[in-house]
Short mmCIF file of C-alpha atoms and ligand atoms in Angstrom, two decimals:
data_model
loop_
_atom_site.label_atom_id
_atom_site.label_comp_id
_atom_site.label_asym_id
_atom_site.label_seq_id
_atom_site.Cartn_x
_atom_site.Cartn_y
_atom_site.Cartn_z
CA MET C 1 42.73 23.37 -37.06
CA ALA C 2 44.03 21.89 -33.78
CA PHE C 3 41.67 21.41 -30.83
CA ASP C 4 42.09 24.37 -28.47
CA TRP C 5 42.36 22.64 -25.10
CA SER C 6 43.28 25.74 -23.16
CA TYR C 7 40.12 27.49 -24.42
CA THR C 8 37.92 24.52 -23.37
CA ILE C 9 39.56 24.28 -19.94
CA GLY C 10 39.17 28.04 -19.52
CA LEU C 11 35.39 27.65 -19.95
CA PHE C 12 35.26 25.82 -16.61
CA TRP C 13 36.10 29.12 -14.95
CA SER C 14 33.46 31.03 -16.89
CA ARG C 15 31.00 32.88 -14.65
CA ASP C 16 28.39 32.73 -17.49
CA PHE C 17 28.57 28.94 -17.57
CA TRP C 18 28.34 28.57 -13.79
CA ASN C 19 25.33 30.92 -13.69
CA ALA C 20 23.73 28.86 -16.46
CA THR C 21 24.52 25.65 -14.52
CA LEU C 22 22.82 27.08 -11.44
CA LEU C 23 19.82 28.01 -13.55
CA VAL C 24 19.61 24.50 -15.03
CA VAL C 25 19.79 23.01 -11.52
CA GLU C 26 17.07 25.35 -10.21
CA LEU C 27 14.82 24.71 -13.19
CA SER C 28 15.34 20.93 -13.08
CA VAL C 29 14.87 20.58 -9.32
CA ALA C 30 11.77 22.81 -9.30
CA THR C 31 10.29 20.95 -12.28
CA TRP C 32 11.03 17.56 -10.75
CA ILE C 33 9.62 18.36 -7.31
CA LEU C 34 6.45 19.97 -8.67
CA ALA C 35 5.90 17.21 -11.23
CA VAL C 36 6.49 14.46 -8.62
CA VAL C 37 3.88 16.01 -6.31
CA LEU C 38 1.33 16.93 -9.02
CA GLY C 39 1.92 13.65 -10.86
CA PHE C 40 0.99 11.77 -7.69
CA PHE C 41 -2.36 13.54 -7.55
CA VAL C 42 -2.97 12.84 -11.24
CA ALA C 43 -2.13 9.15 -10.60
CA LEU C 44 -4.54 9.09 -7.64
CA ALA C 45 -7.20 10.77 -9.79
CA ASP C 46 -6.65 8.05 -12.38
CA ARG C 47 -7.68 5.49 -9.72
CA SER C 48 -10.65 7.49 -8.48
CA SER C 49 -14.01 5.82 -8.15
CA LEU C 50 -15.56 8.83 -9.96
CA MET C 51 -15.49 8.29 -13.70
CA VAL C 52 -15.32 12.00 -14.49
CA VAL C 53 -12.17 12.36 -12.37
CA ARG C 54 -10.61 9.27 -13.99
CA ARG C 55 -11.43 10.60 -17.44
CA ALA C 56 -9.96 14.04 -16.66
CA ALA C 57 -6.72 12.42 -15.42
CA GLY C 58 -6.53 10.20 -18.49
CA LEU C 59 -7.13 13.15 -20.80
CA TYR C 60 -4.42 15.20 -19.13
CA VAL C 61 -1.83 12.42 -19.44
CA TRP C 62 -2.80 11.68 -23.04
CA PHE C 63 -2.68 15.33 -24.13
CA PHE C 64 0.53 16.46 -22.46
CA ARG C 65 2.42 13.30 -23.37
CA SER C 66 1.45 13.80 -27.00
CA LEU C 67 2.61 17.41 -27.14
CA PRO C 68 6.32 18.01 -27.91
CA LEU C 69 7.93 20.09 -25.15
CA LEU C 70 9.28 22.55 -27.70
CA VAL C 71 5.78 23.30 -28.95
CA LEU C 72 4.53 23.70 -25.39
CA LEU C 73 7.40 26.05 -24.49
CA ILE C 74 6.74 28.34 -27.44
CA PHE C 75 3.02 28.21 -26.77
CA VAL C 76 3.29 29.09 -23.07
CA TYR C 77 5.89 31.82 -23.66
CA ASN C 78 3.67 33.46 -26.28
CA LEU C 79 0.43 33.06 -24.37
CA PRO C 80 0.49 36.74 -23.26
CA GLN C 81 -0.18 37.70 -26.90
CA ALA C 82 -3.61 36.09 -26.62
CA PHE C 83 -4.09 36.76 -22.90
CA PRO C 84 -2.27 40.00 -21.99
CA SER C 85 -3.16 39.55 -18.31
CA THR C 86 -0.67 36.63 -18.16
CA SER C 87 2.23 38.74 -19.42
CA GLY C 88 3.32 39.73 -15.89
CA LEU C 89 4.31 36.11 -15.17
CA LEU C 90 4.75 34.37 -18.49
CA SER C 91 7.00 36.97 -20.04
CA ILE C 92 9.60 35.88 -17.46
CA PRO C 93 11.39 33.08 -19.37
CA PHE C 94 12.09 31.08 -16.18
CA VAL C 95 8.41 31.03 -15.20
CA ALA C 96 7.26 30.20 -18.73
CA GLY C 97 9.90 27.45 -18.99
CA LEU C 98 9.01 26.04 -15.59
CA LEU C 99 5.29 26.00 -16.35
CA ALA C 100 5.75 24.25 -19.69
CA MET C 101 8.13 21.68 -18.25
CA VAL C 102 5.91 20.96 -15.22
CA LEU C 103 2.84 20.53 -17.43
CA SER C 104 4.69 18.06 -19.62
CA GLU C 105 6.62 16.19 -16.91
CA THR C 106 3.58 15.81 -14.64
CA ALA C 107 2.01 13.67 -17.36
CA TYR C 108 5.06 11.36 -17.57
CA ILE C 109 5.60 11.19 -13.83
CA ALA C 110 1.89 10.46 -13.23
CA GLU C 111 2.40 7.29 -15.27
CA ILE C 112 5.38 6.29 -13.10
CA HIS C 113 3.32 6.84 -9.94
CA ARG C 114 0.40 4.94 -11.45
CA GLY C 115 2.62 1.91 -12.04
CA ALA C 116 3.98 2.13 -8.48
CA LEU C 117 0.51 2.43 -6.97
CA VAL C 118 -0.64 -0.63 -8.90
CA ALA C 119 2.41 -2.51 -7.59
CA VAL C 120 1.31 -1.91 -3.98
CA GLY C 121 -0.97 -4.90 -3.62
CA LYS C 122 -4.64 -4.85 -2.69
CA GLY C 123 -3.76 -6.73 0.50
CA GLN C 124 -1.88 -3.67 1.79
CA TYR C 125 -4.97 -1.49 1.46
CA GLU C 126 -7.06 -4.18 3.17
CA ALA C 127 -4.58 -4.57 6.03
CA GLY C 128 -4.72 -0.80 6.59
CA LYS C 129 -8.50 -0.86 6.43
CA VAL C 130 -8.92 -3.60 9.03
CA LEU C 131 -6.66 -1.61 11.36
CA GLY C 132 -9.19 1.21 11.03
CA LEU C 133 -6.91 3.55 9.03
CA SER C 134 -8.81 6.18 7.06
CA ARG C 135 -8.31 6.42 3.28
CA THR C 136 -5.76 9.19 3.75
CA GLY C 137 -4.17 7.24 6.60
CA VAL C 138 -3.71 4.22 4.33
CA GLN C 139 -2.19 6.45 1.65
CA ARG C 140 0.13 8.26 4.07
CA LEU C 141 1.33 5.35 6.16
CA VAL C 142 1.05 2.36 3.86
CA VAL C 143 0.81 3.22 0.18
CA ILE C 144 2.94 6.33 -0.37
CA PRO C 145 6.08 5.03 1.42
CA GLN C 146 5.93 1.82 -0.60
CA ALA C 147 4.97 3.47 -3.90
CA LEU C 148 7.74 6.03 -3.49
CA ARG C 149 10.33 3.32 -2.99
CA ILE C 150 9.06 1.46 -6.06
CA ALA C 151 8.92 4.64 -8.16
CA LEU C 152 12.22 6.16 -7.04
CA PRO C 153 14.53 4.55 -9.64
CA SER C 154 12.22 5.70 -12.45
CA LEU C 155 11.78 9.12 -10.85
CA GLY C 156 15.58 9.46 -10.68
CA ASN C 157 15.77 8.57 -14.34
CA GLU C 158 13.14 11.19 -15.10
CA PHE C 159 15.27 13.79 -13.30
CA VAL C 160 18.10 13.03 -15.73
CA SER C 161 15.69 13.52 -18.65
CA ILE C 162 14.52 16.83 -17.18
CA VAL C 163 18.11 18.12 -16.90
CA LYS C 164 18.65 17.33 -20.56
CA LEU C 165 15.30 18.79 -21.59
CA THR C 166 16.24 22.14 -20.02
CA SER C 167 18.44 22.68 -23.08
CA LEU C 168 15.20 23.28 -24.99
CA VAL C 169 14.34 26.34 -22.93
CA SER C 170 17.04 28.22 -24.85
CA VAL C 171 14.29 28.63 -27.46
CA ILE C 172 12.58 31.13 -25.14
CA SER C 173 15.85 32.99 -24.50
CA LEU C 174 16.52 31.51 -21.09
CA ALA C 175 20.27 31.66 -20.57
CA GLU C 176 20.83 27.98 -19.81
CA ILE C 177 24.04 26.10 -20.59
CA LEU C 178 23.40 25.44 -24.29
CA LEU C 179 22.42 29.05 -25.02
CA VAL C 180 25.56 30.34 -23.26
CA GLY C 181 27.62 27.93 -25.35
CA GLN C 182 25.93 29.06 -28.55
CA ARG C 183 26.65 32.69 -27.71
CA TYR C 184 30.32 31.82 -27.23
CA TYR C 185 30.85 29.82 -30.42
CA THR C 186 28.95 32.26 -32.65
CA GLN C 187 31.61 34.79 -31.67
CA ASN C 188 34.75 32.60 -31.84
CA PHE C 189 33.61 29.69 -34.10
CA LYS C 190 35.14 27.17 -31.67
CA VAL C 191 32.05 24.99 -31.87
CA ILE C 192 33.57 21.66 -30.83
CA GLU C 193 35.68 23.11 -28.02
CA THR C 194 32.65 24.98 -26.62
CA MET C 195 30.32 22.00 -26.95
CA VAL C 196 32.79 19.78 -25.06
CA ALA C 197 32.52 22.21 -22.14
CA VAL C 198 28.71 22.34 -22.52
CA ALA C 199 28.56 18.52 -22.41
CA CYS C 200 30.81 18.44 -19.33
CA TYR C 201 28.51 20.83 -17.44
CA TYR C 202 25.48 18.64 -18.17
CA VAL C 203 27.35 15.47 -17.23
CA LEU C 204 28.45 17.12 -13.98
CA ILE C 205 24.89 18.04 -12.98
CA VAL C 206 23.53 14.60 -13.86
CA THR C 207 26.35 12.80 -12.03
CA VAL C 208 25.94 14.81 -8.81
CA PHE C 209 22.18 14.41 -8.66
CA ASP C 210 22.19 10.80 -9.82
CA THR C 211 24.62 9.89 -7.03
CA ALA C 212 22.49 11.74 -4.45
CA LEU C 213 19.27 10.08 -5.65
CA LYS C 214 20.88 6.63 -5.64
CA ALA C 215 22.03 7.22 -2.05
CA PHE C 216 18.47 8.25 -1.11
CA GLU C 217 17.15 5.15 -2.89
CA ARG C 218 19.51 2.97 -0.83
CA ARG C 219 18.33 4.65 2.38
CA LEU C 220 14.71 3.86 1.54
CA ASP C 221 15.49 0.30 0.52
CA PHE C 222 14.56 -1.71 3.60
CA SER C 223 15.35 -4.93 1.75
CA ARG C 224 19.06 -4.07 2.12
CA ARG C 225 18.85 -3.50 5.85
CA LEU C 226 20.55 -6.08 7.99
CA ALA C 227 18.38 -8.47 9.94
CA GLU C 228 18.63 -7.49 13.58
CA LEU C 229 17.92 -9.91 16.39
CA THR C 230 16.91 -8.62 19.79
CA THR C 231 19.06 -10.22 22.43
CA GLU C 232 16.49 -9.56 25.13
CA GLU C 233 14.76 -12.71 26.35
CA ALA C 234 11.19 -13.18 25.25
CA GLU C 235 8.68 -12.84 28.05
CA PRO C 236 7.23 -16.17 29.17
CA SER C 237 4.19 -17.05 27.11
CA GLY C 238 0.77 -17.52 28.59
CA GLY C 239 0.23 -14.09 30.08
CA VAL C 240 -0.72 -11.62 27.46
CA VAL C 241 -3.30 -13.47 25.40
CA LYS C 242 -5.04 -14.42 28.61
CA GLN C 243 -4.88 -10.86 29.86
CA ILE C 244 -6.34 -9.39 26.66
CA VAL C 245 -9.03 -12.03 26.51
CA ASP C 246 -9.99 -11.28 30.08
CA ASP C 247 -10.46 -7.68 29.00
CA VAL C 248 -12.89 -8.63 26.26
CA ARG C 249 -14.64 -11.57 27.87
CA THR C 250 -18.32 -10.80 28.02
CA SER C 251 -21.31 -12.45 29.55
CA ALA C 252 -23.67 -10.93 26.97
CA ALA C 253 -26.24 -13.40 25.76
CA GLU C 254 -26.69 -11.81 22.33
CA PRO C 255 -24.50 -12.94 19.44
CA ALA C 256 -21.14 -11.21 19.17
CA ILE C 257 -21.61 -11.04 15.40
CA ARG C 258 -24.51 -12.07 13.22
CA LEU C 259 -25.20 -12.11 9.51
CA GLU C 260 -28.83 -12.09 8.51
CA LYS C 261 -29.93 -13.14 5.03
CA GLY C 262 -26.59 -12.33 3.44
CA GLY C 263 -26.41 -12.34 -0.36
CA LYS C 264 -23.39 -11.83 -2.58
CA SER C 265 -22.74 -12.21 -6.31
CA TYR C 266 -19.82 -11.47 -8.58
CA GLY C 267 -21.45 -10.50 -11.85
CA ILE C 268 -23.81 -13.31 -12.75
CA HIS C 269 -22.12 -15.73 -10.36
CA GLN C 270 -24.06 -15.93 -7.12
CA VAL C 271 -21.74 -16.93 -4.27
CA PHE C 272 -24.42 -17.20 -1.60
CA LYS C 273 -28.00 -16.13 -0.98
CA ASP C 274 -30.07 -15.72 2.18
CA LEU C 275 -27.18 -16.95 4.30
CA ASP C 276 -27.42 -16.69 8.08
CA LEU C 277 -24.55 -16.94 10.52
CA SER C 278 -24.52 -16.20 14.21
CA VAL C 279 -21.52 -16.41 16.53
CA LYS C 280 -21.85 -16.15 20.31
CA PRO C 281 -19.34 -14.24 22.42
CA GLY C 282 -16.30 -16.39 23.12
CA GLU C 283 -17.33 -18.98 20.55
CA VAL C 284 -14.81 -20.46 18.13
CA VAL C 285 -16.40 -21.22 14.78
CA SER C 286 -14.52 -22.91 11.95
CA ILE C 287 -15.86 -22.69 8.43
CA ILE C 288 -14.80 -25.57 6.23
CA GLY C 289 -15.82 -26.71 2.78
CA PRO C 290 -14.57 -27.33 -0.74
CA SER C 291 -12.77 -24.71 -2.75
CA GLY C 292 -15.05 -22.06 -4.24
CA SER C 293 -17.88 -22.70 -1.77
CA GLY C 294 -17.85 -19.06 -0.60
CA LYS C 295 -16.04 -19.34 2.76
CA THR C 296 -13.60 -16.48 2.16
CA THR C 297 -16.31 -14.27 0.66
CA LEU C 298 -18.45 -14.92 3.72
CA ILE C 299 -15.78 -14.07 6.30
CA ARG C 300 -14.71 -10.97 4.35
CA SER C 301 -18.34 -9.82 4.26
CA LEU C 302 -18.42 -9.82 8.06
CA ASN C 303 -15.99 -6.89 8.30
CA GLY C 304 -16.87 -5.09 5.08
CA LEU C 305 -13.89 -6.15 2.96
CA GLU C 306 -16.52 -7.50 0.59
CA THR C 307 -19.71 -5.53 0.09
CA LEU C 308 -22.85 -7.58 0.42
CA GLU C 309 -25.76 -7.01 -1.92
CA HIS C 310 -28.32 -8.22 0.56
CA GLY C 311 -28.34 -8.82 4.26
CA VAL C 312 -27.25 -7.11 7.45
CA VAL C 313 -24.28 -7.73 9.72
CA TYR C 314 -24.98 -7.01 13.38
CA LEU C 315 -22.34 -6.48 16.05
CA GLU C 316 -23.87 -7.37 19.41
CA GLU C 317 -27.22 -6.88 17.67
CA LYS C 318 -26.40 -3.34 16.56
CA PRO C 319 -26.58 -2.98 12.75
CA PHE C 320 -22.99 -2.63 11.55
CA LEU C 321 -23.03 -3.27 7.79
CA ALA C 322 -25.82 -3.69 5.30
CA GLY C 323 -26.03 -4.91 1.72
CA THR C 324 -26.17 -2.31 -1.04
CA ARG C 325 -29.76 -3.23 -1.80
CA GLU C 326 -30.82 -3.12 1.83
CA LYS C 327 -33.04 -0.22 2.92
CA LEU C 328 -31.20 -0.16 6.23
CA ALA C 329 -27.89 0.61 4.48
CA LYS C 330 -28.49 4.35 4.34
CA SER C 331 -29.33 4.66 8.01
CA ILE C 332 -26.26 2.76 9.27
CA ARG C 333 -23.66 5.21 10.43
CA HIS C 334 -20.16 3.92 9.93
CA ASP C 335 -18.66 3.84 13.40
CA SER C 336 -14.92 3.25 13.23
CA ALA C 337 -14.90 2.15 16.88
CA ASP C 338 -17.22 -0.72 15.87
CA ALA C 339 -14.94 -1.67 13.00
CA LEU C 340 -12.00 -1.87 15.40
CA ARG C 341 -13.79 -4.50 17.43
CA ILE C 342 -13.08 -6.94 14.60
CA GLY C 343 -9.49 -7.98 13.91
CA MET C 344 -8.45 -9.97 10.88
CA VAL C 345 -5.61 -12.29 9.94
CA PHE C 346 -5.13 -12.83 6.21
CA GLN C 347 -4.01 -15.83 4.22
CA ASN C 348 -1.09 -13.84 2.77
CA PHE C 349 -0.21 -12.10 6.07
CA ASN C 350 -0.31 -8.63 4.44
CA LEU C 351 2.34 -7.27 6.79
CA PHE C 352 3.58 -3.80 5.84
CA PRO C 353 6.92 -4.55 4.15
CA HIS C 354 8.42 -1.13 4.97
CA LYS C 355 7.86 -1.56 8.71
CA THR C 356 9.62 -3.83 11.18
CA ALA C 357 7.69 -6.53 13.03
CA LEU C 358 7.36 -4.21 16.04
CA GLU C 359 6.27 -1.24 13.90
CA ASN C 360 3.68 -3.44 12.20
CA VAL C 361 2.18 -4.33 15.56
CA MET C 362 2.31 -0.72 16.78
CA MET C 363 0.79 0.81 13.63
CA GLY C 364 -2.91 0.51 14.63
CA PRO C 365 -2.63 1.62 18.27
CA VAL C 366 -0.31 4.54 17.37
CA TYR C 367 -2.67 5.68 14.62
CA HIS C 368 -5.65 5.56 16.98
CA HIS C 369 -3.73 7.16 19.88
CA ARG C 370 -4.34 4.21 22.14
CA GLY C 371 -2.01 5.49 24.85
CA SER C 372 1.50 6.84 25.13
CA LEU C 373 4.10 5.62 22.68
CA SER C 374 5.99 3.80 25.43
CA ASP C 375 2.82 2.00 26.62
CA ILE C 376 1.92 1.02 23.05
CA ARG C 377 5.45 -0.22 22.51
CA LYS C 378 5.34 -2.23 25.73
CA ASP C 379 2.04 -3.80 24.75
CA ALA C 380 3.25 -4.56 21.22
CA ARG C 381 6.42 -6.19 22.59
CA SER C 382 4.35 -8.30 25.01
CA LEU C 383 2.22 -9.47 22.12
CA LEU C 384 5.28 -10.29 20.06
CA ALA C 385 6.64 -12.22 23.04
CA GLN C 386 3.34 -14.05 23.29
CA VAL C 387 3.59 -15.25 19.71
CA GLY C 388 7.29 -16.05 20.19
CA MET C 389 8.47 -13.23 17.94
CA LEU C 390 10.05 -10.74 20.33
CA VAL C 391 13.50 -11.82 19.31
CA HIS C 392 12.64 -10.81 15.72
CA GLU C 393 10.98 -7.48 16.60
CA ASN C 394 13.44 -5.40 14.54
CA LYS C 395 13.28 -7.54 11.43
CA TYR C 396 11.39 -6.55 8.31
CA PRO C 397 8.77 -8.97 6.95
CA HIS C 398 11.02 -10.15 4.11
CA GLN C 399 13.54 -11.24 6.73
CA LEU C 400 11.00 -13.58 8.34
CA SER C 401 9.69 -17.00 7.34
CA GLY C 402 6.02 -17.36 6.36
CA GLY C 403 5.11 -18.81 9.76
CA GLN C 404 6.94 -16.00 11.55
CA GLN C 405 5.20 -13.39 9.40
CA GLN C 406 1.83 -14.91 10.22
CA ARG C 407 2.65 -14.86 13.94
CA VAL C 408 3.48 -11.14 13.67
CA ALA C 409 0.22 -10.64 11.76
CA ILE C 410 -1.68 -12.29 14.64
CA ALA C 411 0.07 -9.99 17.12
CA ARG C 412 -0.82 -7.01 14.90
CA ALA C 413 -4.50 -8.04 14.85
CA LEU C 414 -4.45 -8.48 18.64
CA ALA C 415 -2.83 -5.08 19.21
CA MET C 416 -6.14 -3.31 18.68
CA HIS C 417 -7.64 -5.57 21.39
CA PRO C 418 -10.55 -6.64 19.15
CA SER C 419 -13.36 -8.65 20.67
CA ILE C 420 -13.75 -10.72 17.49
CA LEU C 421 -10.96 -12.23 15.40
CA LEU C 422 -11.45 -13.37 11.83
CA PHE C 423 -8.92 -15.75 10.28
CA ASP C 424 -9.04 -16.24 6.52
CA GLU C 425 -7.16 -19.46 5.77
CA PRO C 426 -4.26 -18.38 7.99
CA THR C 427 -2.10 -21.41 7.20
CA SER C 428 -2.83 -21.94 3.51
CA ALA C 429 0.20 -19.97 2.33
CA LEU C 430 2.59 -21.72 4.74
CA ASP C 431 5.04 -24.59 4.34
CA PRO C 432 3.87 -27.75 6.10
CA GLU C 433 6.66 -27.34 8.72
CA THR C 434 5.52 -23.88 9.74
CA VAL C 435 1.77 -24.56 9.85
CA GLY C 436 2.06 -26.03 13.36
CA GLU C 437 3.61 -22.91 14.92
CA VAL C 438 0.67 -20.76 13.75
CA LEU C 439 -1.97 -23.33 14.70
CA ARG C 440 -0.51 -23.62 18.22
CA ILE C 441 -0.97 -19.87 18.75
CA MET C 442 -4.49 -19.95 17.36
CA ALA C 443 -5.33 -22.90 19.62
CA ALA C 444 -4.05 -20.92 22.63
CA LEU C 445 -6.22 -17.96 21.62
CA ALA C 446 -9.23 -20.21 21.08
CA LYS C 447 -8.85 -21.78 24.54
CA SER C 448 -8.72 -18.42 26.23
CA GLY C 449 -12.25 -17.44 25.29
CA ARG C 450 -11.93 -15.04 22.35
CA THR C 451 -14.66 -14.95 19.70
CA MET C 452 -13.07 -16.40 16.59
CA VAL C 453 -14.32 -17.19 13.10
CA ILE C 454 -11.82 -19.25 11.14
CA VAL C 455 -11.89 -20.27 7.51
CA THR C 456 -9.61 -23.26 7.33
CA HIS C 457 -8.67 -26.41 5.48
CA GLU C 458 -6.98 -27.81 8.63
CA MET C 459 -9.62 -30.41 9.55
CA LYS C 460 -7.85 -31.81 12.59
CA PHE C 461 -7.32 -28.32 13.99
CA ALA C 462 -10.94 -27.33 13.29
CA MET C 463 -12.24 -30.44 15.04
CA GLU C 464 -9.96 -29.95 18.05
CA VAL C 465 -10.31 -26.25 18.79
CA SER C 466 -13.78 -25.27 17.53
CA ASP C 467 -16.96 -25.02 19.50
CA ARG C 468 -18.81 -25.21 16.19
CA VAL C 469 -17.91 -26.28 12.70
CA ILE C 470 -19.79 -24.97 9.66
CA PHE C 471 -19.54 -26.97 6.45
CA MET C 472 -20.27 -24.88 3.38
CA GLU C 473 -20.86 -26.12 -0.12
CA LYS C 474 -21.92 -24.08 -3.16
CA GLY C 475 -22.76 -21.09 -0.99
CA LYS C 476 -24.98 -23.05 1.39
CA VAL C 477 -24.45 -24.19 4.96
CA VAL C 478 -24.84 -27.95 4.79
CA PHE C 479 -23.74 -28.61 8.36
CA ASP C 480 -23.59 -26.40 11.45
CA GLY C 481 -22.85 -28.04 14.77
CA SER C 482 -20.28 -29.19 17.29
CA PRO C 483 -17.22 -31.20 16.22
CA SER C 484 -18.65 -34.28 17.95
CA LEU C 485 -21.88 -33.93 15.97
CA LEU C 486 -19.83 -33.54 12.78
CA GLU C 487 -17.97 -36.69 13.72
CA GLU C 488 -21.32 -38.48 13.98
CA ARG C 489 -22.58 -36.98 10.71
CA ARG C 490 -19.42 -38.06 8.97
CA LYS C 491 -20.38 -41.67 9.53
CA GLN C 492 -23.73 -41.18 7.78
CA ASP C 493 -23.08 -38.53 5.12
CA GLY C 494 -20.76 -39.67 2.34
CA ARG C 495 -20.11 -36.14 1.07
CA ILE C 496 -19.01 -34.90 4.50
CA ALA C 497 -16.99 -38.07 5.07
CA GLU C 498 -15.22 -37.49 1.78
CA PHE C 499 -14.26 -33.95 2.74
CA VAL C 500 -13.63 -34.27 6.48
CA ARG C 501 -10.72 -36.69 6.51
CA ILE C 502 -8.75 -36.33 9.69
N1 ATP V 1 -13.23 -10.91 -6.64
C1 ATP V 1 -13.92 -11.89 -7.24
N2 ATP V 1 -14.42 -11.72 -8.45
C2 ATP V 1 -15.14 -12.69 -9.07
N3 ATP V 1 -15.39 -13.88 -8.50
C3 ATP V 1 -14.92 -14.12 -7.28
C4 ATP V 1 -14.14 -13.14 -6.58
N4 ATP V 1 -13.79 -13.66 -5.37
C5 ATP V 1 -14.32 -14.91 -5.33
N5 ATP V 1 -14.98 -15.18 -6.47
C6 ATP V 1 -15.71 -16.41 -6.78
O1 ATP V 1 -16.61 -16.63 -5.74
C7 ATP V 1 -16.65 -18.01 -5.39
C8 ATP V 1 -16.36 -18.19 -3.92
O2 ATP V 1 -15.03 -17.84 -3.70
P1 ATP V 1 -14.37 -17.92 -2.26
O3 ATP V 1 -12.97 -17.43 -2.37
O4 ATP V 1 -15.24 -17.25 -1.29
O5 ATP V 1 -14.38 -19.48 -2.02
P2 ATP V 1 -13.67 -20.32 -0.90
O6 ATP V 1 -14.66 -21.30 -0.40
O7 ATP V 1 -13.06 -19.44 0.11
O8 ATP V 1 -12.55 -21.06 -1.74
P3 ATP V 1 -11.06 -21.50 -1.30
O9 ATP V 1 -11.19 -22.53 -0.23
O10 ATP V 1 -10.47 -22.05 -2.56
O11 ATP V 1 -10.40 -20.24 -0.87
C9 ATP V 1 -15.66 -18.71 -6.31
O12 ATP V 1 -16.37 -19.27 -7.38
C10 ATP V 1 -14.78 -17.61 -6.81
O13 ATP V 1 -14.30 -17.87 -8.10
#
C-alpha cells in the first residue's frame, strides 16, 4: 500500500492535533516551571545544615527517581478511589498528569540544581558574607544567578524530555498528541502516515522551545559578552584612598581588633592554641611564616570565616566573635554593622563572575542602601579610578588579568568603607609581573593610615610597609615586632634568617 502523503499533510490542518499540541505545551511548560522552582528548594534542602532536612530531600529524590512515571501517573489518577476527597481535583486528567509529572521531574531537576550549586565555589559564598549579605542575599544575588547559568543547558535538555514524556499521559485519557493520533489510526489504519504527523508535532514543539531556551542561555552567558573599555579618563590617583582613610582614622587608644586566647583545630589537627593578637588602629601588621603554620586560618578567624573553638575576637574591645566552646559565645549578638567594619581581600579574588567590575564594587553598598544609586556609583567609580581600573569598569572578571581582578577586589573591599582590612595572601595567585601592581596599591593604603592585617609571602613588601611583622610557625607566634627588630633578629636566629630572605 502506497504512503498516503495527502492524508499526512492534511493532519497539519487538524484542529484535534493543534489542540493536543497546545495541551502538550501547557503541560510541559507548567511541569518544567514548577519542577525548576521546587527542585531548587529540594537541592537547597539537600545542602541544609539540619540532617533531618537533608535526609528528607535525599529520600524524595531517591524515591521519585526510582518510580517509573507511568506507574506514578496511574497511581495519582486512581488516588480518588482510596481518598474520595481528592476526586474533585485528581479526576481531572490534566491535574493528575501535571501532579505526577511535577513529582517525578522535581526529583531529576533537584539533582541538576544540586550539581550547579556545588559548582558555585565556596569563595563566592565567602565574598558575599564579607560584604555583609544575608544568607538569602547571597543566594539571590550571588548563587542563584550563577547556578541558573550553569544549570540552564541541562534544564533545557530536561524540558525536551518532559515534552516527550507527556506522551505517557495518554494512559490517563488526556487528549495529547499521541492519543489523538491513536484515535485517528484505529479508525483508518493509516498507522505510519498518522505517526509521521505525530512525530512532526513533537519535533516542532521541541525545536521552538529549544531555540528559545538556547537564546535565553546566550543572553545569560556573560562569558560571550564583548569586553568594553570606558573611554573616560581615570581620575588622578591619590585622592580617594586618602579621603576614605581620613573618614576612618581614629585616635582611639584601644586595639582596633584583638584576638584573645584563640584556639582552632581541624579534627585532631590543632592549628593553634591560646593565640593572642592585637592590632592598634591604623597599624599595618604582616603575618609571615612557613606554609601550614596557620596564618590563613588565623586571619579568617578574625572575621568569622573560620569558627574558633576557643577565644574571643574583640572589635575596639567590644566582643565580636567567640569560640564555640566559649561561654561568652551565647551572649554575643551578631551585629552586621560590626561585621561591615572589616573588609577582606582573598587570595583568589572571589569576584562575582556574573557582575562587571563596577557592579562588583557597587554590590555591598547597594545591598546595604548606603546612599542613592548615583552616589554609590560615583564612589565605586572613584575607587576603581584609585586602583587604576576605571577604564575596565564594564568588563567582567574573566576579561581581566589576575592583577586587575585583585585590584577590583581591593576596590570592592574598600567600597564598604571598612575600618579594618584583612588581606589573605593577596598576591599568591598572581603572575610575577602582576604582583607589583597589587603591592603598590596596598603600600599606598598602608601609608594612608588604615588598619591592615596582611598574610603574605612577600618578605620585601612586608618589611617595607608594615609597622609590625608577626612570624608564625606551627601555630605559634615566634616573633612579633617591628621590621627593624626582625632585621636584627634575623642576624641571630638561623630559622628566621632562613625564612626571611629579602
Ligand atoms: N579546611 C581545612 N580542613 C582541614 N585542615 C585544614 C583546613 N584548612 C587548613 N587546614 C590545615 O590547617 C593548617 C594551617 O593551614 P593554613 O592554611 O592556615 O596555613 P598557612 O600558614 O596559611 O599556609 P600557606 O602559607 O600555605 O597558605 C594546615 O596544616 C592545613 O592543612
